[in-house]
Short mmCIF file of C-alpha atoms and ligand atoms in Angstrom, two decimals:
data_model
loop_
_atom_site.label_atom_id
_atom_site.label_comp_id
_atom_site.label_asym_id
_atom_site.label_seq_id
_atom_site.Cartn_x
_atom_site.Cartn_y
_atom_site.Cartn_z
CA MET A 1 9.06 16.67 19.16
CA THR A 2 11.72 15.98 16.04
CA ASP A 3 10.18 16.80 12.57
CA VAL A 4 11.86 13.90 9.93
CA THR A 5 10.79 14.25 6.67
CA LEU A 6 9.81 10.69 5.14
CA SER A 7 10.53 8.95 1.72
CA PRO A 8 8.41 7.58 0.78
CA ALA A 9 10.21 4.23 -0.20
CA LEU A 10 9.84 3.61 3.86
CA SER A 11 8.83 0.98 5.08
CA GLU A 12 4.57 2.23 7.15
CA ALA A 13 6.42 0.85 10.69
CA GLU A 14 9.91 2.48 9.71
CA ALA A 15 8.71 5.77 9.00
CA ARG A 16 6.67 5.78 12.21
CA LEU A 17 9.90 4.54 13.71
CA ALA A 18 11.08 8.31 11.95
CA TRP A 19 11.09 10.47 14.69
CA LEU A 20 12.20 8.42 17.76
CA ARG A 21 15.68 7.13 15.35
CA ALA A 22 16.44 10.78 14.50
CA ALA A 23 15.82 11.15 18.65
CA ARG A 24 18.54 9.17 19.74
CA VAL A 25 18.50 10.73 23.41
CA GLY A 26 15.47 10.42 25.87
CA MET A 27 14.88 10.84 29.69
CA PHE A 28 13.21 8.62 31.60
CA VAL A 29 11.30 9.42 35.43
CA HIS A 30 10.60 7.19 37.63
CA TRP A 31 8.37 8.73 40.33
CA GLY A 32 5.31 7.42 42.42
CA LEU A 33 4.35 6.49 46.00
CA TYR A 34 8.26 4.12 46.61
CA ALA A 35 9.79 7.89 46.75
CA GLN A 36 8.85 9.01 49.96
CA LEU A 37 10.48 5.47 51.35
CA GLY A 38 13.97 6.58 49.77
CA ARG A 39 14.22 3.20 49.43
CA GLY A 40 14.21 2.62 44.82
CA GLU A 41 10.93 2.09 43.37
CA TRP A 42 10.62 -2.42 44.51
CA ALA A 43 10.86 -1.36 48.29
CA MET A 44 7.49 -2.85 48.14
CA ASN A 45 8.33 -5.92 47.18
CA ARG A 46 11.48 -5.98 48.34
CA GLU A 47 10.88 -5.39 52.26
CA ARG A 48 7.05 -6.97 51.90
CA ILE A 49 5.04 -4.09 52.84
CA PRO A 50 1.97 -5.33 52.99
CA VAL A 51 -0.42 -3.51 50.80
CA ALA A 52 -3.03 -2.21 53.16
CA GLU A 53 -0.03 -0.34 55.16
CA TYR A 54 1.67 0.54 52.12
CA GLU A 55 -1.81 2.14 50.73
CA ARG A 56 -1.31 5.31 53.39
CA LEU A 57 1.87 6.60 51.49
CA ALA A 58 -0.96 7.83 48.59
CA ASP A 59 -2.54 9.61 51.39
CA THR A 60 1.00 11.43 52.10
CA PHE A 61 2.05 12.14 49.13
CA THR A 62 0.93 15.20 47.94
CA ALA A 63 3.27 16.61 45.40
CA GLU A 64 3.37 19.56 46.81
CA ARG A 65 7.00 19.70 44.42
CA PHE A 66 6.27 18.36 41.39
CA ASP A 67 6.48 20.99 37.88
CA ALA A 68 6.08 18.90 34.59
CA ASP A 69 7.30 21.98 33.48
CA ALA A 70 10.30 21.48 35.53
CA LEU A 71 10.52 17.86 34.74
CA ALA A 72 10.34 19.05 30.94
CA GLY A 73 13.27 21.67 31.13
CA LEU A 74 15.52 18.87 32.60
CA ALA A 75 14.88 17.20 29.53
CA LEU A 76 16.04 19.38 27.30
CA GLU A 77 18.77 20.42 29.87
CA LEU A 78 19.61 17.13 29.19
CA GLY A 79 19.12 17.26 24.91
CA ALA A 80 16.55 14.68 24.73
CA ARG A 81 13.86 14.45 22.03
CA TYR A 82 11.52 12.99 24.87
CA MET A 83 10.58 11.46 28.10
CA ILE A 84 8.85 8.47 28.84
CA PHE A 85 6.77 8.59 32.53
CA THR A 86 5.66 5.83 34.27
CA THR A 87 2.14 6.45 34.93
CA LYS A 88 2.09 4.01 37.58
CA HIS A 89 4.52 1.49 38.73
CA HIS A 90 4.90 -2.10 39.92
CA ASP A 91 3.51 -0.42 43.61
CA GLY A 92 0.18 -0.52 41.33
CA TYR A 93 -0.35 3.48 42.16
CA CYS A 94 -1.94 5.33 39.51
CA LEU A 95 -0.33 8.78 38.28
CA PHE A 96 -3.58 9.02 35.71
CA ASP A 97 -7.29 9.33 35.61
CA SER A 98 -8.55 5.87 36.17
CA ALA A 99 -12.34 4.78 36.34
CA LEU A 100 -10.78 0.74 37.09
CA THR A 101 -9.72 1.90 40.39
CA ASP A 102 -9.74 5.01 43.45
CA TYR A 103 -5.89 4.15 44.40
CA THR A 104 -5.03 7.20 41.73
CA ALA A 105 -3.17 10.50 42.42
CA VAL A 106 -6.41 12.02 41.49
CA LYS A 107 -8.60 10.26 43.61
CA ARG A 108 -5.98 9.45 46.95
CA GLY A 109 -3.13 11.22 47.53
CA PRO A 110 -2.49 14.97 45.66
CA LYS A 111 -6.08 14.97 44.11
CA ARG A 112 -4.47 15.59 40.68
CA ASP A 113 -4.22 14.35 37.35
CA ILE A 114 -0.21 13.52 37.73
CA VAL A 115 0.15 12.44 33.36
CA GLY A 116 -2.03 14.93 32.52
CA GLU A 117 0.69 17.12 33.14
CA VAL A 118 3.29 15.41 32.46
CA VAL A 119 1.69 15.69 28.96
CA ALA A 120 0.90 18.66 28.54
CA ALA A 121 3.93 19.67 29.42
CA CYS A 122 5.66 18.02 27.02
CA ARG A 123 4.02 18.43 24.19
CA LYS A 124 4.45 22.78 25.14
CA ALA A 125 8.10 21.15 25.37
CA GLY A 126 8.27 20.30 21.66
CA LEU A 127 9.74 16.57 23.57
CA GLY A 128 7.95 12.90 22.53
CA ILE A 129 5.58 11.36 24.68
CA ALA A 130 6.54 7.64 26.42
CA LEU A 131 3.82 6.27 28.73
CA TYR A 132 5.31 3.66 30.94
CA TYR A 133 2.78 1.36 31.49
CA THR A 134 3.85 -1.40 33.94
CA LEU A 135 1.76 -4.75 33.04
CA ASN A 136 2.39 -6.75 36.82
CA ASP A 137 0.60 -4.94 39.82
CA TRP A 138 1.00 -5.81 43.38
CA HIS A 139 -1.79 -4.15 44.59
CA HIS A 140 -4.42 -4.50 42.45
CA ARG A 141 -2.79 -8.58 41.95
CA PRO A 142 0.11 -9.52 44.14
CA ASP A 143 0.86 -12.39 42.40
CA ALA A 144 -0.60 -12.38 38.98
CA THR A 145 0.21 -16.22 38.19
CA ASP A 146 -1.74 -16.87 40.97
CA ALA A 147 -4.61 -16.12 38.04
CA LEU A 148 -2.95 -19.06 36.02
CA GLU A 149 -4.99 -21.60 38.68
CA ASP A 150 -7.87 -19.43 38.09
CA PRO A 151 -9.64 -18.62 34.72
CA ALA A 152 -11.56 -15.79 36.56
CA ALA A 153 -8.95 -14.15 38.34
CA HIS A 154 -7.04 -13.51 34.66
CA GLU A 155 -10.40 -13.21 32.82
CA GLU A 156 -10.69 -9.97 35.36
CA PHE A 157 -6.65 -9.03 35.96
CA LEU A 158 -6.81 -8.86 32.00
CA ALA A 159 -9.61 -6.91 31.94
CA TYR A 160 -8.67 -4.75 33.93
CA VAL A 161 -4.43 -4.04 31.90
CA HIS A 162 -6.02 -3.53 28.68
CA GLY A 163 -8.94 -1.49 30.47
CA GLN A 164 -6.70 0.40 32.15
CA ILE A 165 -4.26 1.36 28.86
CA ARG A 166 -7.21 1.73 27.05
CA GLU A 167 -7.77 5.00 28.92
CA LEU A 168 -3.99 6.42 28.72
CA LEU A 169 -4.80 6.28 25.40
CA THR A 170 -8.02 8.04 25.12
CA GLN A 171 -7.58 10.11 27.91
CA TYR A 172 -4.35 12.53 26.89
CA GLY A 173 -4.73 12.79 22.94
CA ARG A 174 -1.62 12.09 21.28
CA ILE A 175 0.86 9.86 22.96
CA ASP A 176 3.97 8.39 21.46
CA THR A 177 5.13 5.12 22.61
CA LEU A 178 3.52 3.04 24.42
CA TRP A 179 6.49 1.40 27.31
CA TYR A 180 5.31 -1.79 28.49
CA ASP A 181 7.04 -3.13 31.20
CA GLY A 182 6.89 -5.88 33.98
CA TRP A 183 5.79 -8.50 31.80
CA TRP A 184 8.02 -11.36 34.15
CA PRO A 185 4.27 -13.13 35.83
CA PHE A 186 3.10 -14.55 31.88
CA ASP A 187 3.91 -14.91 28.79
CA ALA A 188 2.14 -13.09 25.32
CA ALA A 189 -0.89 -15.89 25.42
CA GLY A 190 -0.69 -14.60 29.35
CA TRP A 191 -1.20 -11.59 28.49
CA ARG A 192 -3.00 -11.30 24.94
CA ALA A 193 -0.22 -9.05 24.22
CA GLU A 194 -0.99 -9.54 20.13
CA GLU A 195 -4.72 -7.85 21.19
CA MET A 196 -3.76 -5.20 23.63
CA ASN A 197 -0.92 -4.00 20.89
CA ALA A 198 -3.95 -4.27 18.19
CA MET A 199 -6.34 -2.36 20.33
CA ALA A 200 -3.51 0.67 21.04
CA ARG A 201 -2.76 0.68 17.39
CA ALA A 202 -6.44 1.09 16.84
CA LEU A 203 -6.77 4.07 18.77
CA GLN A 204 -3.28 6.11 18.10
CA PRO A 205 -2.43 3.85 14.26
CA HIS A 206 1.17 5.93 14.77
CA LEU A 207 1.77 4.75 18.47
CA LEU A 208 4.99 2.78 19.04
CA PHE A 209 5.46 0.06 21.22
CA ASN A 210 8.17 -1.41 22.96
CA ASN A 211 9.51 -4.86 22.89
CA ARG A 212 8.30 -5.49 26.87
CA ASN A 213 4.99 -7.35 26.73
CA CYS A 214 6.15 -10.51 25.43
CA LEU A 215 6.30 -9.20 21.77
CA ALA A 216 9.04 -7.66 19.38
CA GLY A 217 7.42 -4.44 19.38
CA ASP A 218 9.10 -1.44 17.32
CA PHE A 219 11.97 -1.16 19.49
CA ALA A 220 14.27 -3.15 21.50
CA THR A 221 15.20 -2.14 25.42
CA PRO A 222 18.52 -3.18 25.93
CA GLU A 223 18.45 -1.98 30.20
CA GLN A 224 22.10 -0.68 31.46
CA HIS A 225 23.74 -1.75 28.72
CA ALA A 226 24.52 -0.07 24.95
CA THR A 227 24.90 -3.08 23.62
CA PRO A 228 23.69 -2.56 19.82
CA VAL A 229 20.65 -4.72 18.98
CA PRO A 230 21.76 -5.44 15.28
CA GLY A 231 18.34 -5.16 11.84
CA ARG A 232 16.52 -3.03 14.16
CA LEU A 233 15.93 0.09 16.61
CA TRP A 234 17.50 -0.38 19.85
CA GLU A 235 16.76 1.68 22.89
CA ALA A 236 19.95 1.55 25.92
CA ASN A 237 17.75 2.48 29.21
CA PHE A 238 20.45 3.22 32.51
CA THR A 239 19.96 5.09 35.73
CA LEU A 240 22.03 7.87 36.63
CA ASN A 241 22.55 6.47 40.02
CA ASP A 242 21.74 2.60 40.26
CA ASN A 243 18.37 3.06 41.44
CA TRP A 244 15.45 4.01 38.76
CA GLY A 245 13.34 5.06 41.96
CA TYR A 246 14.31 7.87 44.09
CA CYS A 247 17.05 6.67 46.65
CA PRO A 248 19.31 8.88 48.65
CA SER A 249 22.26 6.66 50.28
CA ASP A 250 22.10 5.73 46.78
CA THR A 251 25.40 7.81 45.75
CA ASN A 252 26.97 5.84 42.43
CA TRP A 253 26.64 9.26 40.40
CA LYS A 254 27.97 8.04 36.67
CA SER A 255 29.96 10.97 36.12
CA PRO A 256 29.64 13.11 32.80
CA ARG A 257 31.83 11.22 31.11
CA GLN A 258 30.44 8.17 31.26
CA VAL A 259 26.56 9.04 30.68
CA LEU A 260 28.48 10.72 27.30
CA ASP A 261 30.36 7.65 26.55
CA LEU A 262 26.25 5.70 26.52
CA VAL A 263 25.15 8.67 24.21
CA LEU A 264 27.96 7.93 21.86
CA ALA A 265 28.30 4.23 21.78
CA ALA A 266 24.04 4.78 21.20
CA ALA A 267 25.51 7.46 18.05
CA ARG A 268 28.11 4.76 17.06
CA GLY A 269 25.81 1.43 16.42
CA GLY A 270 22.41 2.93 15.64
CA GLY A 271 20.45 3.11 18.73
CA ASN A 272 18.99 5.86 21.28
CA VAL A 273 19.94 5.91 25.58
CA VAL A 274 17.52 7.28 28.20
CA MET A 275 18.91 8.31 31.39
CA ASN A 276 16.59 8.07 34.22
CA VAL A 277 15.79 11.26 37.17
CA GLY A 278 13.82 9.51 40.48
CA PRO A 279 12.72 12.54 41.87
CA ARG A 280 12.35 13.08 45.36
CA GLY A 281 8.45 12.51 47.48
CA ASP A 282 7.86 15.65 47.21
CA GLY A 283 8.32 15.48 42.87
CA SER A 284 11.01 18.23 43.45
CA ILE A 285 14.20 17.18 41.47
CA PRO A 286 18.04 16.78 43.28
CA GLU A 287 20.44 19.00 41.86
CA ILE A 288 22.96 16.57 41.12
CA TYR A 289 20.59 15.92 37.80
CA HIS A 290 21.23 19.08 36.65
CA ASP A 291 24.55 19.58 37.18
CA THR A 292 25.28 16.03 34.99
CA PHE A 293 22.62 16.26 32.56
CA GLY A 294 23.26 19.82 31.75
CA GLU A 295 26.58 18.97 30.52
CA ILE A 296 26.01 16.86 28.22
CA GLY A 297 23.02 19.13 26.88
CA ARG A 298 25.86 21.22 26.47
CA VAL A 299 28.00 19.65 24.66
CA LEU A 300 24.94 17.91 22.27
CA ARG A 301 24.12 21.16 21.58
CA ALA A 302 27.78 23.14 20.59
CA ASN A 303 27.92 19.59 18.23
CA GLU A 304 24.37 18.26 17.92
CA PRO A 305 25.52 17.06 13.98
CA ALA A 306 27.87 14.23 15.32
CA PHE A 307 25.51 12.53 17.86
CA PHE A 308 22.54 12.83 15.66
CA THR A 309 23.86 11.48 13.08
CA PRO A 310 22.23 8.09 10.85
CA ASP A 311 25.49 6.33 10.31
CA LEU A 312 26.78 3.08 11.20
CA ALA A 313 30.94 4.45 12.01
CA ASP A 314 32.86 1.81 10.25
CA MET A 315 35.81 3.83 11.72
CA ASP A 316 38.52 1.44 13.36
CA TRP A 317 38.84 2.23 17.48
CA ILE A 318 41.40 5.34 18.39
CA ASN A 319 43.27 6.64 21.72
CA HIS A 320 42.07 9.98 20.95
CA GLY A 321 38.70 9.46 21.73
CA THR A 322 35.64 8.14 19.62
CA TRP A 323 33.79 8.19 15.82
CA THR A 324 30.48 8.59 15.12
CA VAL A 325 29.96 9.24 10.84
CA CYS A 326 27.23 10.90 9.00
CA GLY A 327 27.47 11.08 5.23
CA HIS A 328 30.69 11.58 4.06
CA THR A 329 31.62 12.96 7.23
CA ALA A 330 33.61 11.66 10.14
CA TYR A 331 33.02 13.00 12.83
CA LEU A 332 36.19 12.50 16.04
CA HIS A 333 35.14 12.93 19.18
CA VAL A 334 38.36 14.05 20.86
CA THR A 335 38.58 12.68 24.49
CA ARG A 336 42.01 12.43 25.35
CA TRP A 337 43.51 16.00 24.32
CA PRO A 338 46.46 14.73 21.59
CA GLY A 339 47.73 18.56 21.96
CA GLU A 340 49.30 20.13 19.27
CA THR A 341 49.41 17.36 16.82
CA ALA A 342 47.36 14.60 16.43
CA VAL A 343 48.18 11.50 13.89
CA ILE A 344 45.55 9.04 12.13
CA THR A 345 46.38 6.43 9.60
CA GLY A 346 44.43 3.55 8.57
CA LEU A 347 41.63 5.91 6.12
CA GLU A 348 40.80 4.36 3.60
CA CYS A 349 39.23 8.01 2.08
CA ARG A 350 40.95 10.99 1.74
CA VAL A 351 39.83 14.15 4.04
CA GLN A 352 38.93 17.44 1.88
CA ARG A 353 38.69 19.29 5.16
CA ALA A 354 39.36 19.30 8.69
CA SER A 355 37.32 21.55 11.10
CA PHE A 356 36.75 22.41 15.03
CA LEU A 357 33.02 21.20 14.78
CA ALA A 358 31.76 24.31 17.66
CA GLY A 359 32.15 26.82 15.61
CA GLY A 360 33.46 25.02 12.57
CA VAL A 361 37.01 26.61 13.21
CA PRO A 362 39.97 25.19 9.87
CA ILE A 363 42.77 23.51 11.33
CA ALA A 364 45.91 22.40 9.07
CA PHE A 365 46.23 18.95 8.23
CA THR A 366 48.74 16.66 5.78
CA GLN A 367 47.10 13.50 4.19
CA VAL A 368 50.41 11.12 2.85
CA GLU A 369 48.09 7.55 1.93
CA ASP A 370 46.27 6.27 4.57
CA LYS A 371 48.15 8.45 7.64
CA LEU A 372 46.58 12.21 8.45
CA THR A 373 48.59 14.78 10.28
CA LEU A 374 46.57 17.49 12.41
CA THR A 375 48.67 20.08 13.74
CA GLY A 376 48.73 23.97 14.90
CA LEU A 377 46.18 22.34 17.09
CA PRO A 378 45.75 24.09 21.02
CA ALA A 379 48.07 23.10 23.57
CA ALA A 380 45.04 21.93 25.80
CA ALA A 381 41.36 20.73 25.18
CA PRO A 382 38.70 23.17 23.86
CA ASP A 383 36.11 20.88 25.19
CA PRO A 384 37.67 18.18 28.44
CA LEU A 385 34.48 16.54 27.74
CA ASP A 386 34.22 16.25 24.24
CA THR A 387 35.57 18.53 21.51
CA VAL A 388 34.76 17.35 18.37
CA ILE A 389 36.50 17.86 15.10
CA ALA A 390 35.22 17.53 12.29
CA LEU A 391 36.44 15.75 8.79
CA GLU A 392 34.84 16.43 5.62
CA MET A 393 36.53 13.09 3.52
CA ASP A 394 36.34 12.69 -0.16
CA ARG A 395 33.67 9.44 0.27
CA PRO A 396 31.92 7.24 3.03
CA PRO A 397 34.83 7.10 5.92
CA LYS A 398 36.53 3.81 6.35
CA ARG A 399 39.56 3.18 8.38
CA TYR A 400 40.19 -0.23 8.89
CA LEU A 401 39.18 -2.49 11.53
CA THR A 402 42.48 -4.93 12.64
CA GLY A 403 43.99 -3.65 15.09
CA GLY A 404 45.82 -1.68 13.42
CA MET A 405 46.95 -3.87 10.84
CA ARG A 406 45.50 -3.94 6.71
CA ILE A 407 44.72 -7.51 5.58
CA PRO A 408 47.60 -9.09 7.97
CA ARG A 409 49.88 -12.56 6.40
CA VAL A 410 48.89 -14.84 9.49
CA PRO A 411 45.08 -16.09 10.82
CA HIS A 412 44.40 -12.67 12.44
CA CYS A 413 40.69 -13.07 15.46
CA GLN A 414 39.87 -10.43 17.52
CA TYR A 415 41.22 -9.62 21.01
CA ASP A 416 38.90 -12.48 22.04
CA PRO A 417 38.22 -15.94 20.79
CA VAL A 418 35.93 -15.05 18.47
CA GLU A 419 34.85 -14.67 14.18
CA SER A 420 37.40 -12.59 12.86
CA ASN A 421 36.53 -9.73 10.73
CA MET A 422 38.87 -9.34 9.04
CA VAL A 423 37.87 -8.87 5.35
CA GLY A 424 39.09 -10.86 2.96
CA MET A 425 41.73 -13.22 5.10
CA PRO A 426 44.10 -14.98 2.24
CA THR A 427 43.17 -18.38 3.54
O1 LIG B 1 11.90 -3.93 37.21
C1 LIG B 1 10.97 -2.37 36.53
C2 LIG B 1 12.73 -1.83 36.85
O2 LIG B 1 12.19 -0.82 38.29
C3 LIG B 1 12.54 -0.37 35.96
O3 LIG B 1 11.59 0.40 36.08
C4 LIG B 1 13.23 -1.00 35.04
C5 LIG B 1 13.18 0.26 33.42
O4 LIG B 1 13.78 -0.06 32.85
N1 LIG B 1 11.76 -1.92 34.31
C6 LIG B 1 12.18 -2.97 35.47
C7 LIG B 1 13.02 -4.53 35.08
O5 LIG B 1 13.70 -4.19 33.93
#
């Protein structure tokens, strides 16, 4: 897990968040009985498979090729610093040991404590561990909302849910994040979410929560989009194809370029990105995850300072690629190679040194006022996926954000009718 030196001034909440904020990249794992069907993780609901029929999947769920160390290894290949693992998805089957039900991987199916294996593997690999737990549960309570008219049933369901959260936080040692999901049947009061969080943090004071038990939690979780959430940490989660659970007919795979663009959006916008893997029913990992995640991890490892950056990039759009910033250094992620010369205008800072981040080879440059010219570049991109050029500046990097104009003499708005982001616009 990432070691972060905290200044005493950091608030308790910020201190708790520091490792996750610094982690930047995580790997999500969606695995359960549904992976045997190969039609995504919602098959039970979307095909209205009766509970008694769906339950029988537990008896063919052998996990014979499930290897928690291999999953942790895949996370490291991706360059991830933590893993989010589904301890129970909406179908209600628990991959952890529970005294509250026999519908678990310990008592039915592989007779293994899968969550215990995953936590151990993550610790061994130095990964943070987030336990995904769905509140909604189609097995224990196929229609949770019917409990709203039946206080005794509602109490029983809440005792089950809170009780399982307690099990997860007392059976596996230190857990870093409790990743709630499946909030929709109730609101915060309906889940007794405040009580849920208070219990969890009493059990593990350092624990982080996401925002999916109807409370704000410690961080936001945009899903399938990387829109920055102002003022707080956000963690955007994505499938690699279009399904969280295994679905071999879904071949709409994101390319390494598309995944890297998501990582860059997070690095630029002060957030994290989590990429999902959906193992097959037997627990094995489809090869395409190694291929794609391996490419991403390669670029992250070769250019670590340019991705694990604490600062927001106050730098305008550029055709050659995109920016990240750390301190006085601007990192230009060149994804569209300009050839042997590159021109960058609009700089409101002075370049003191230019170099290729991977390997540190200096780059010749001249700067006349706001116009920088890089020369002597190779004809082809050293790394077609992302060649990072480090520009060490004399102050925090800034490039004016006005569509190529410093202060236009006429009223100017963004490309779509939104409040202009002009600073000091002439009245
Ligand atoms: O319904 C789930 C879905 O299956 C998946 O687990 C995602 C991951 O963020 N969460 C819910 C949809 O928002």
